[in-house]
CSV table of C-alpha atoms in Angstrom, one decimal:
chain,number,residue,atom,x,y,z
L,122,UNK,CA,-21.1,29.7,7.1
L,123,UNK,CA,-21.6,27.2,4.3
L,124,UNK,CA,-21.8,23.5,5.5
L,125,UNK,CA,-22.3,22.0,2.1
L,126,UNK,CA,-19.4,19.9,0.7
L,127,UNK,CA,-18.1,19.8,-2.8
L,128,UNK,CA,-17.7,16.6,-4.8
L,129,UNK,CA,-14.0,16.8,-4.2
L,130,UNK,CA,-14.4,17.2,-0.5
L,131,UNK,CA,-16.9,14.3,-0.3
L,132,UNK,CA,-14.5,12.1,-2.2
L,133,UNK,CA,-11.7,13.0,0.2
L,134,UNK,CA,-13.9,12.2,3.2
L,135,UNK,CA,-14.9,8.9,1.7
L,136,UNK,CA,-11.3,7.9,0.9
L,137,UNK,CA,-10.2,8.7,4.5
L,138,UNK,CA,-13.2,6.8,6.0
L,139,UNK,CA,-12.4,3.7,3.9
L,140,UNK,CA,-8.7,3.8,4.7
L,141,UNK,CA,-9.4,4.2,8.4
L,142,UNK,CA,-12.0,1.4,8.4
L,143,UNK,CA,-9.4,-0.9,6.9
L,144,UNK,CA,-6.4,0.1,9.0
L,145,UNK,CA,-7.3,1.3,12.5
L,146,UNK,CA,-6.1,-1.4,15.0
L,147,UNK,CA,-8.8,-3.6,16.3
L,148,UNK,CA,-7.5,-3.3,19.8
L,149,UNK,CA,-6.3,-0.1,21.5
L,150,UNK,CA,-2.5,0.5,21.4
L,151,UNK,CA,-0.6,0.5,24.7
L,152,UNK,CA,-0.3,3.9,26.3
L,153,UNK,CA,2.1,6.2,24.4
L,154,UNK,CA,3.4,7.2,27.9
L,155,UNK,CA,5.1,3.8,28.2
L,156,UNK,CA,8.2,2.6,26.3
L,157,UNK,CA,6.2,-0.2,24.6
L,158,UNK,CA,3.3,2.1,23.8
L,159,UNK,CA,5.6,4.9,22.5
L,160,UNK,CA,7.1,2.5,19.9
L,161,UNK,CA,3.7,1.2,18.9
L,162,UNK,CA,2.4,4.7,18.3
L,163,UNK,CA,5.5,5.5,16.3
L,164,UNK,CA,4.7,2.5,14.1
L,165,UNK,CA,1.1,3.8,13.7
L,166,UNK,CA,2.5,7.2,12.6
L,167,UNK,CA,4.7,5.4,10.0
L,168,UNK,CA,1.6,3.6,8.7
L,169,UNK,CA,-0.3,6.8,8.4
L,170,UNK,CA,2.6,8.4,6.7
L,171,UNK,CA,3.0,5.6,4.2
L,172,UNK,CA,-0.6,6.3,3.0
L,173,UNK,CA,-0.1,10.1,3.3
L,174,UNK,CA,-2.6,10.5,6.1
L,175,UNK,CA,-0.3,11.7,8.8
L,176,UNK,CA,-0.1,15.3,7.7
L,177,UNK,CA,-2.8,15.8,5.2
L,178,UNK,CA,-2.6,19.6,4.9
L,179,UNK,CA,1.2,19.7,4.3
L,180,UNK,CA,2.9,20.1,0.9
L,181,UNK,CA,3.4,16.8,-0.9
L,182,UNK,CA,7.2,17.2,-0.9
L,183,UNK,CA,7.3,16.8,2.9
L,184,UNK,CA,4.7,14.0,3.1
L,185,UNK,CA,1.3,15.7,2.9
L,186,UNK,CA,-1.6,15.8,0.5
L,187,UNK,CA,-2.0,19.6,0.3
L,188,UNK,CA,-5.5,19.2,1.7
L,189,UNK,CA,-7.6,22.3,2.3
L,190,UNK,CA,-8.6,23.4,5.8
L,191,UNK,CA,-12.1,22.0,5.2
L,192,UNK,CA,-10.6,18.7,4.2
L,193,UNK,CA,-8.3,18.7,7.3
L,194,UNK,CA,-11.4,19.1,9.5
L,195,UNK,CA,-13.2,16.3,7.6
L,196,UNK,CA,-10.2,14.0,8.1
L,197,UNK,CA,-10.1,14.8,11.9
L,198,UNK,CA,-13.8,14.0,12.2
L,199,UNK,CA,-13.3,10.7,10.4
L,200,UNK,CA,-10.1,9.9,12.4
L,201,UNK,CA,-11.8,10.3,15.8
L,202,UNK,CA,-15.1,8.7,14.6
L,203,UNK,CA,-13.0,5.6,13.6
L,204,UNK,CA,-11.5,5.4,17.1
L,205,UNK,CA,-8.0,5.7,15.7
L,206,UNK,CA,-5.0,6.0,18.2
L,207,UNK,CA,-3.9,9.2,19.8
L,208,UNK,CA,-1.1,11.0,17.9
L,209,UNK,CA,2.3,10.6,19.6
L,210,UNK,CA,3.6,13.2,17.1
L,211,UNK,CA,1.1,15.9,17.9
L,212,UNK,CA,3.6,18.2,19.6
L,213,UNK,CA,5.6,18.3,16.4
L,214,UNK,CA,2.8,18.2,13.8
L,215,UNK,CA,0.3,20.6,15.5
L,216,UNK,CA,2.5,22.9,17.5
L,217,UNK,CA,6.0,23.1,16.0
L,218,UNK,CA,5.3,22.5,12.3
L,219,UNK,CA,3.1,25.6,11.7
L,220,UNK,CA,6.0,27.7,13.1
L,221,UNK,CA,8.5,25.9,11.0
L,222,UNK,CA,6.4,26.7,7.9
L,223,UNK,CA,6.1,30.3,8.9
L,224,UNK,CA,9.6,31.1,10.5
L,225,UNK,CA,11.9,28.2,9.6
L,226,UNK,CA,14.6,28.3,7.0
L,227,UNK,CA,14.3,26.0,3.9
L,228,UNK,CA,17.1,24.0,5.4
L,229,UNK,CA,15.3,23.6,8.7
L,230,UNK,CA,12.1,22.6,6.9
L,231,UNK,CA,13.8,19.9,4.9
L,232,UNK,CA,15.7,18.6,7.9
L,233,UNK,CA,12.8,18.4,10.3
L,234,UNK,CA,9.4,18.1,8.6
L,235,UNK,CA,9.8,14.7,6.8
L,236,UNK,CA,10.9,12.9,9.9
L,237,UNK,CA,8.1,14.6,11.8
L,238,UNK,CA,5.6,13.3,9.2
L,239,UNK,CA,6.7,9.7,9.5
L,240,UNK,CA,7.0,9.7,13.3
L,241,UNK,CA,10.7,8.9,13.1
L,242,UNK,CA,11.6,12.0,15.2
L,243,UNK,CA,9.1,12.8,18.1
L,244,UNK,CA,9.2,16.3,19.6
L,245,UNK,CA,8.8,17.4,23.2
L,246,UNK,CA,7.4,20.8,24.2
L,247,UNK,CA,9.8,22.5,26.5
L,248,UNK,CA,8.3,25.8,27.5
L,249,UNK,CA,7.2,25.7,31.2
L,250,UNK,CA,9.7,26.2,34.0
L,251,UNK,CA,9.3,25.7,37.8
L,252,UNK,CA,8.6,29.5,38.2
L,253,UNK,CA,7.2,30.1,34.7
L,254,UNK,CA,4.2,28.1,33.6
L,255,UNK,CA,1.4,30.1,32.1
L,256,UNK,CA,3.4,33.3,32.8
L,257,UNK,CA,5.8,32.3,30.0
L,258,UNK,CA,7.5,35.7,29.9
L,259,UNK,CA,9.0,35.2,33.3
L,260,UNK,CA,11.2,32.2,32.3
L,261,UNK,CA,14.8,32.3,33.3
L,262,UNK,CA,16.5,29.4,31.4
L,263,UNK,CA,19.2,31.1,29.4
L,264,UNK,CA,20.9,31.0,26.0
L,265,UNK,CA,24.4,32.5,26.2
L,266,UNK,CA,26.2,33.3,23.0
L,267,UNK,CA,29.1,31.1,22.0
L,268,UNK,CA,30.9,33.1,19.2
L,269,UNK,CA,33.8,30.7,18.9
L,270,UNK,CA,31.5,27.8,17.8
L,271,UNK,CA,28.8,29.8,16.2
L,272,UNK,CA,25.9,29.0,18.5
L,273,UNK,CA,24.4,29.1,22.0
L,274,UNK,CA,24.9,27.5,25.4
L,275,UNK,CA,21.6,26.5,27.1
L,276,UNK,CA,21.3,26.4,30.9
L,277,UNK,CA,18.3,26.0,33.2
L,278,UNK,CA,15.4,23.7,33.8
L,279,UNK,CA,12.2,23.0,31.9
L,280,UNK,CA,9.3,21.1,33.5
L,281,UNK,CA,5.9,19.6,32.5
L,282,UNK,CA,7.5,18.8,29.1
L,283,UNK,CA,5.0,16.7,27.2
L,284,UNK,CA,6.4,13.5,25.6
L,285,UNK,CA,9.9,14.3,26.9
L,286,UNK,CA,10.3,11.0,28.6
L,287,UNK,CA,10.7,9.2,25.3
L,288,UNK,CA,10.9,12.0,22.7
L,289,UNK,CA,14.0,12.7,20.6
L,290,UNK,CA,14.1,16.6,20.3
L,291,UNK,CA,12.7,19.5,22.2
L,292,UNK,CA,11.6,23.0,21.3
L,293,UNK,CA,11.4,26.0,23.7
L,294,UNK,CA,12.1,29.5,24.6
L,295,UNK,CA,15.3,30.7,26.3
L,296,UNK,CA,16.3,34.2,27.6
L,297,UNK,CA,19.2,35.4,25.4
L,298,UNK,CA,19.3,39.0,26.7
L,299,UNK,CA,18.9,39.3,30.5
L,300,UNK,CA,18.8,43.1,30.2
L,301,UNK,CA,15.8,43.2,27.9
L,302,UNK,CA,12.1,43.5,29.0
L,303,UNK,CA,10.2,40.4,29.9
L,304,UNK,CA,8.8,39.7,26.4
L,305,UNK,CA,12.0,40.7,24.6
L,306,UNK,CA,15.4,39.1,24.5
L,307,UNK,CA,13.9,35.6,24.1
L,308,UNK,CA,15.1,33.1,21.5
L,309,UNK,CA,13.3,30.1,20.2
L,310,UNK,CA,15.6,27.1,20.0
L,311,UNK,CA,15.5,23.4,18.9
L,312,UNK,CA,17.7,20.9,20.7
L,313,UNK,CA,18.2,17.1,20.8
L,314,UNK,CA,17.3,15.5,24.1
L,315,UNK,CA,20.3,13.2,23.9
L,316,UNK,CA,22.8,16.1,23.5
L,317,UNK,CA,25.7,16.4,26.1
L,318,UNK,CA,24.5,18.3,29.1
L,319,UNK,CA,20.8,17.3,28.8
L,320,UNK,CA,19.2,15.3,31.6
L,321,UNK,CA,15.6,14.1,31.3
L,322,UNK,CA,13.8,13.1,34.4
L,323,UNK,CA,10.3,11.6,33.9
L,324,UNK,CA,7.3,12.8,36.0
L,325,UNK,CA,4.7,10.2,36.9
L,326,UNK,CA,1.2,11.3,36.2
L,327,UNK,CA,-1.9,10.4,38.3
L,328,UNK,CA,-2.0,7.0,36.5
L,329,UNK,CA,1.8,6.4,37.2
L,330,UNK,CA,2.8,6.8,33.6
L,331,UNK,CA,5.4,9.4,32.4
L,332,UNK,CA,3.4,11.7,30.1
L,333,UNK,CA,5.7,14.6,31.2
L,334,UNK,CA,9.3,15.1,32.2
L,335,UNK,CA,11.7,17.7,33.6
L,336,UNK,CA,14.6,18.7,31.4
L,337,UNK,CA,17.8,19.9,33.0
L,338,UNK,CA,20.2,21.8,30.7
L,339,UNK,CA,23.9,22.4,31.6
L,340,UNK,CA,26.0,24.2,28.9
L,341,UNK,CA,24.1,22.4,26.1
L,342,UNK,CA,25.5,23.7,22.8
L,343,UNK,CA,23.0,24.5,20.1
L,344,UNK,CA,24.3,25.7,16.7
L,345,UNK,CA,22.9,28.8,15.0
L,346,UNK,CA,21.2,26.4,12.5
L,347,UNK,CA,18.8,25.3,15.2
L,348,UNK,CA,17.5,28.8,16.1
L,349,UNK,CA,13.9,29.2,14.9
L,350,UNK,CA,13.3,32.7,13.8
L,351,UNK,CA,15.6,35.6,14.6
L,352,UNK,CA,17.6,35.6,17.9
L,353,UNK,CA,15.7,37.8,20.4
L,354,UNK,CA,12.4,37.4,18.5
L,355,UNK,CA,11.3,34.2,20.3
L,356,UNK,CA,8.2,35.7,22.0
L,357,UNK,CA,6.6,36.6,18.7
L,358,UNK,CA,7.4,33.1,17.3
L,359,UNK,CA,6.2,31.3,20.4
L,360,UNK,CA,2.9,33.2,20.4
L,361,UNK,CA,2.2,31.7,17.0
L,362,UNK,CA,2.5,28.3,18.5
L,363,UNK,CA,0.3,29.2,21.5
L,364,UNK,CA,-2.4,30.4,19.1
L,365,UNK,CA,-2.4,27.1,17.4
L,366,UNK,CA,-2.4,25.2,20.6
L,367,UNK,CA,-5.3,27.1,22.1
L,368,UNK,CA,-7.3,27.4,18.9
L,369,UNK,CA,-8.1,25.1,16.1
L,370,UNK,CA,-5.3,22.7,15.6
L,371,UNK,CA,-4.8,20.9,19.0
L,372,UNK,CA,-8.4,19.9,19.8
L,373,UNK,CA,-10.4,19.4,16.6
L,374,UNK,CA,-14.2,19.0,17.1
L,375,UNK,CA,-14.1,15.4,15.8
L,376,UNK,CA,-12.5,14.3,19.1
L,377,UNK,CA,-15.4,15.6,21.2
L,378,UNK,CA,-18.2,14.6,18.8
L,379,UNK,CA,-16.8,11.1,18.8
L,380,UNK,CA,-16.7,11.0,22.6
L,381,UNK,CA,-20.2,12.5,22.8
L,382,UNK,CA,-21.5,9.7,20.4
L,383,UNK,CA,-19.8,7.1,22.6
L,384,UNK,CA,-21.5,8.7,25.7
L,385,UNK,CA,-24.9,8.4,24.1
L,386,UNK,CA,-24.2,4.8,23.2
L,387,UNK,CA,-23.1,4.1,26.8
L,388,UNK,CA,-26.3,5.6,28.1
L,389,UNK,CA,-28.3,3.4,25.8
L,390,UNK,CA,-26.4,0.3,26.7
L,391,UNK,CA,-26.7,1.0,30.4
L,392,UNK,CA,-30.4,1.6,30.4
L,393,UNK,CA,-31.5,-0.8,27.7
L,394,UNK,CA,-33.0,2.3,26.2
L,395,UNK,CA,-34.2,2.1,22.6
L,396,UNK,CA,-34.9,5.1,20.4
L,397,UNK,CA,-38.6,6.0,20.8
L,398,UNK,CA,-38.9,4.4,24.2
L,399,UNK,CA,-40.6,6.6,26.9
L,400,UNK,CA,-38.6,6.0,30.0
L,401,UNK,CA,-35.0,4.9,30.7
L,402,UNK,CA,-34.1,2.4,33.5
L,403,UNK,CA,-33.7,3.9,36.9
L,404,UNK,CA,-30.2,2.4,37.0
L,405,UNK,CA,-29.0,5.2,34.8
L,406,UNK,CA,-30.2,8.0,37.1
L,407,UNK,CA,-33.3,8.8,35.0
L,408,UNK,CA,-33.8,12.3,33.8
L,409,UNK,CA,-30.7,13.7,35.6
L,410,UNK,CA,-28.2,11.6,33.7
L,411,UNK,CA,-30.2,11.8,30.5
L,412,UNK,CA,-30.1,15.6,30.6
L,413,UNK,CA,-26.4,15.6,31.2
L,414,UNK,CA,-25.8,13.3,28.2
L,415,UNK,CA,-28.0,15.5,26.0
L,416,UNK,CA,-26.2,18.7,27.3
L,417,UNK,CA,-22.8,17.1,26.5
L,418,UNK,CA,-23.8,16.1,23.0
L,419,UNK,CA,-25.3,19.5,22.3
L,420,UNK,CA,-22.1,21.2,23.5
L,421,UNK,CA,-20.0,18.9,21.3
L,422,UNK,CA,-22.1,19.8,18.3
L,423,UNK,CA,-21.9,23.5,19.2
L,424,UNK,CA,-18.1,23.3,19.3
L,425,UNK,CA,-18.2,21.6,15.9
L,426,UNK,CA,-20.4,24.4,14.4
L,427,UNK,CA,-18.2,27.1,16.0
L,428,UNK,CA,-15.1,25.4,14.4
L,429,UNK,CA,-16.8,25.4,11.0
L,430,UNK,CA,-17.4,29.1,11.5
L,431,UNK,CA,-13.7,29.6,12.3
L,432,UNK,CA,-12.9,27.6,9.1
L,433,UNK,CA,-15.1,29.9,7.1
L,434,UNK,CA,-13.5,32.9,8.6
L,435,UNK,CA,-10.0,31.6,7.9
L,436,UNK,CA,-10.8,30.7,4.4
L,437,UNK,CA,-11.9,34.3,3.8
L,438,UNK,CA,-8.5,35.5,5.0
L,439,UNK,CA,-9.3,36.1,8.7
L,440,UNK,CA,-7.4,34.7,11.7
L,441,UNK,CA,-8.1,32.9,14.9
L,442,UNK,CA,-6.7,35.7,17.1
L,443,UNK,CA,-7.9,35.9,20.7
L,444,UNK,CA,-10.9,33.7,19.9
L,445,UNK,CA,-8.5,30.8,20.4
L,446,UNK,CA,-8.8,31.5,24.1
L,447,UNK,CA,-12.6,31.0,23.9
L,448,UNK,CA,-12.0,27.7,22.2
L,449,UNK,CA,-9.5,26.6,24.8
L,450,UNK,CA,-11.8,27.3,27.8
L,451,UNK,CA,-14.8,25.6,26.0
L,452,UNK,CA,-13.1,22.4,24.9
L,453,UNK,CA,-11.2,21.8,28.2
L,454,UNK,CA,-14.4,22.1,30.2
L,455,UNK,CA,-16.4,20.1,27.7
L,456,UNK,CA,-13.9,17.3,28.0
L,457,UNK,CA,-14.3,17.1,31.7
L,458,UNK,CA,-18.1,17.2,31.5
L,459,UNK,CA,-18.2,14.4,28.9
L,460,UNK,CA,-16.0,12.1,31.0
L,461,UNK,CA,-17.6,12.9,34.4
L,462,UNK,CA,-21.0,12.0,33.0
L,463,UNK,CA,-19.7,8.7,31.7
L,464,UNK,CA,-18.1,7.8,35.0
L,465,UNK,CA,-21.4,8.6,36.8
L,466,UNK,CA,-23.3,6.4,34.4
L,467,UNK,CA,-20.8,3.6,35.0
L,468,UNK,CA,-21.1,4.0,38.8
L,469,UNK,CA,-18.8,1.6,40.7
L,470,UNK,CA,-17.8,0.0,37.5
L,471,UNK,CA,-15.9,3.1,36.6
L,472,UNK,CA,-13.2,2.0,39.1
L,473,UNK,CA,-12.2,-0.8,36.8
L,474,UNK,CA,-13.3,0.5,33.3
L,475,UNK,CA,-10.1,1.8,31.6
L,476,UNK,CA,-11.1,3.9,28.5
L,477,UNK,CA,-13.4,6.4,30.2
L,478,UNK,CA,-11.3,6.5,33.4
L,479,UNK,CA,-8.1,7.1,31.4
L,480,UNK,CA,-9.9,9.8,29.5
L,481,UNK,CA,-11.2,11.4,32.6
L,482,UNK,CA,-7.7,11.6,34.3
L,483,UNK,CA,-6.3,13.2,31.1
L,484,UNK,CA,-9.3,15.6,30.9
L,485,UNK,CA,-8.4,17.0,34.3
L,486,UNK,CA,-5.2,18.5,32.8
L,487,UNK,CA,-7.1,20.4,30.1
L,488,UNK,CA,-7.8,23.5,32.2
L,489,UNK,CA,-4.1,23.7,33.0
L,490,UNK,CA,-2.1,23.0,29.8
L,491,UNK,CA,-2.0,25.2,26.7
L,492,UNK,CA,-2.2,28.1,29.1
L,493,UNK,CA,-4.4,27.9,32.2
L,494,UNK,CA,-8.1,28.7,31.8
L,495,UNK,CA,-7.6,31.6,34.3
L,496,UNK,CA,-5.1,33.1,31.8
L,497,UNK,CA,-7.5,32.5,28.9
L,498,UNK,CA,-10.3,34.2,30.7
L,499,UNK,CA,-8.1,37.2,31.2
L,500,UNK,CA,-7.4,37.3,27.5
L,501,UNK,CA,-11.1,37.0,26.7
L,502,UNK,CA,-11.9,39.8,29.2
L,503,UNK,CA,-9.2,42.2,28.0
L,504,UNK,CA,-8.8,41.5,24.3
L,505,UNK,CA,-12.4,40.5,23.2
L,506,UNK,CA,-14.7,42.2,25.8
L,507,UNK,CA,-12.5,45.2,26.4
L,508,UNK,CA,-12.7,44.9,30.2
L,509,UNK,CA,-10.1,46.4,32.5
L,510,UNK,CA,-6.9,44.5,33.1
L,511,UNK,CA,-6.6,42.4,36.2
L,512,UNK,CA,-4.5,44.3,38.8
L,513,UNK,CA,-1.1,42.6,39.3
L,514,UNK,CA,-1.1,40.5,42.5
L,515,UNK,CA,-4.9,40.5,42.8
L,516,UNK,CA,-6.3,37.8,45.0
L,517,UNK,CA,-8.6,35.3,43.4
């Protein structure tokens, strides 16, 4: 693993750092899970896109800079270090776009990617169902062929659909062949959330905001032009998305390194501790809290180095593969540890402090979304360690 940067990469990082320093809002935007905050985040996406920072690794003709993977990681580090707003377009940019590039038609790429880059069209992830969450292959929402109109009729219910409360389009899997095996006969479809037959019902989170929603579909017509990949090949297409979500693209190390730096700063502020001093104030919990802060910072740095190792492997022609499951378990547990330590440092003040408290409530969902950590541990056990498969119906 070579961590040295070229002159071009250093110039790219410096340009990103300068732009972010001049443009990141001085005050946090309202939550993107509110109507007001959703619009504010769309405006931020448009501002990023105007300067071509919204999708740095994409081709120039669809809004990108054709940045290398190394430059993408550098941008992510600078983005989070600058405290820039969360990305309301992340479902589209990080989950759907890689699949559109690999499996989409040229017409689909031209129709969907530019509006994704500018934040004009926000996408909701519509995979989970009431009886099919991490066990995605058991989904029952259907896509029935409509030969007369040249398309498909969608029926069923999706749930825990991120951003669906305010988003414009959804992407998900539907069973198009009920006689096929679990992983076969599935089709990947794109559909507008304001189409006739679609009902979106927001789900309130722990904080009362609608970060998720249920989507009910009743004879929703989707033309053939909005099938992603071949009909019946949806599982293979979707697994490409899952690999991105669990692996490198969804949770870049810059996010956790920035949080770890803020945690160190919080510890210093709470204790009045200066570099080189021998003993922190007892109000910070002494060695116990100090050790937890150090452990969280080391874990964030370890994740950063692991990611750079992944970047090196990908640059040499390798892939993420099942190692994405290792990533997913690690970052989801690291996120909780970072925020729990911060709340313990704050003590009773944590009840009214918003940034760390909001981060903590969100971190609790980490072990569940993007495939539960139990599922990821099974993948690590079976595909990386070569251990026996878990018996079906085994009690935990």
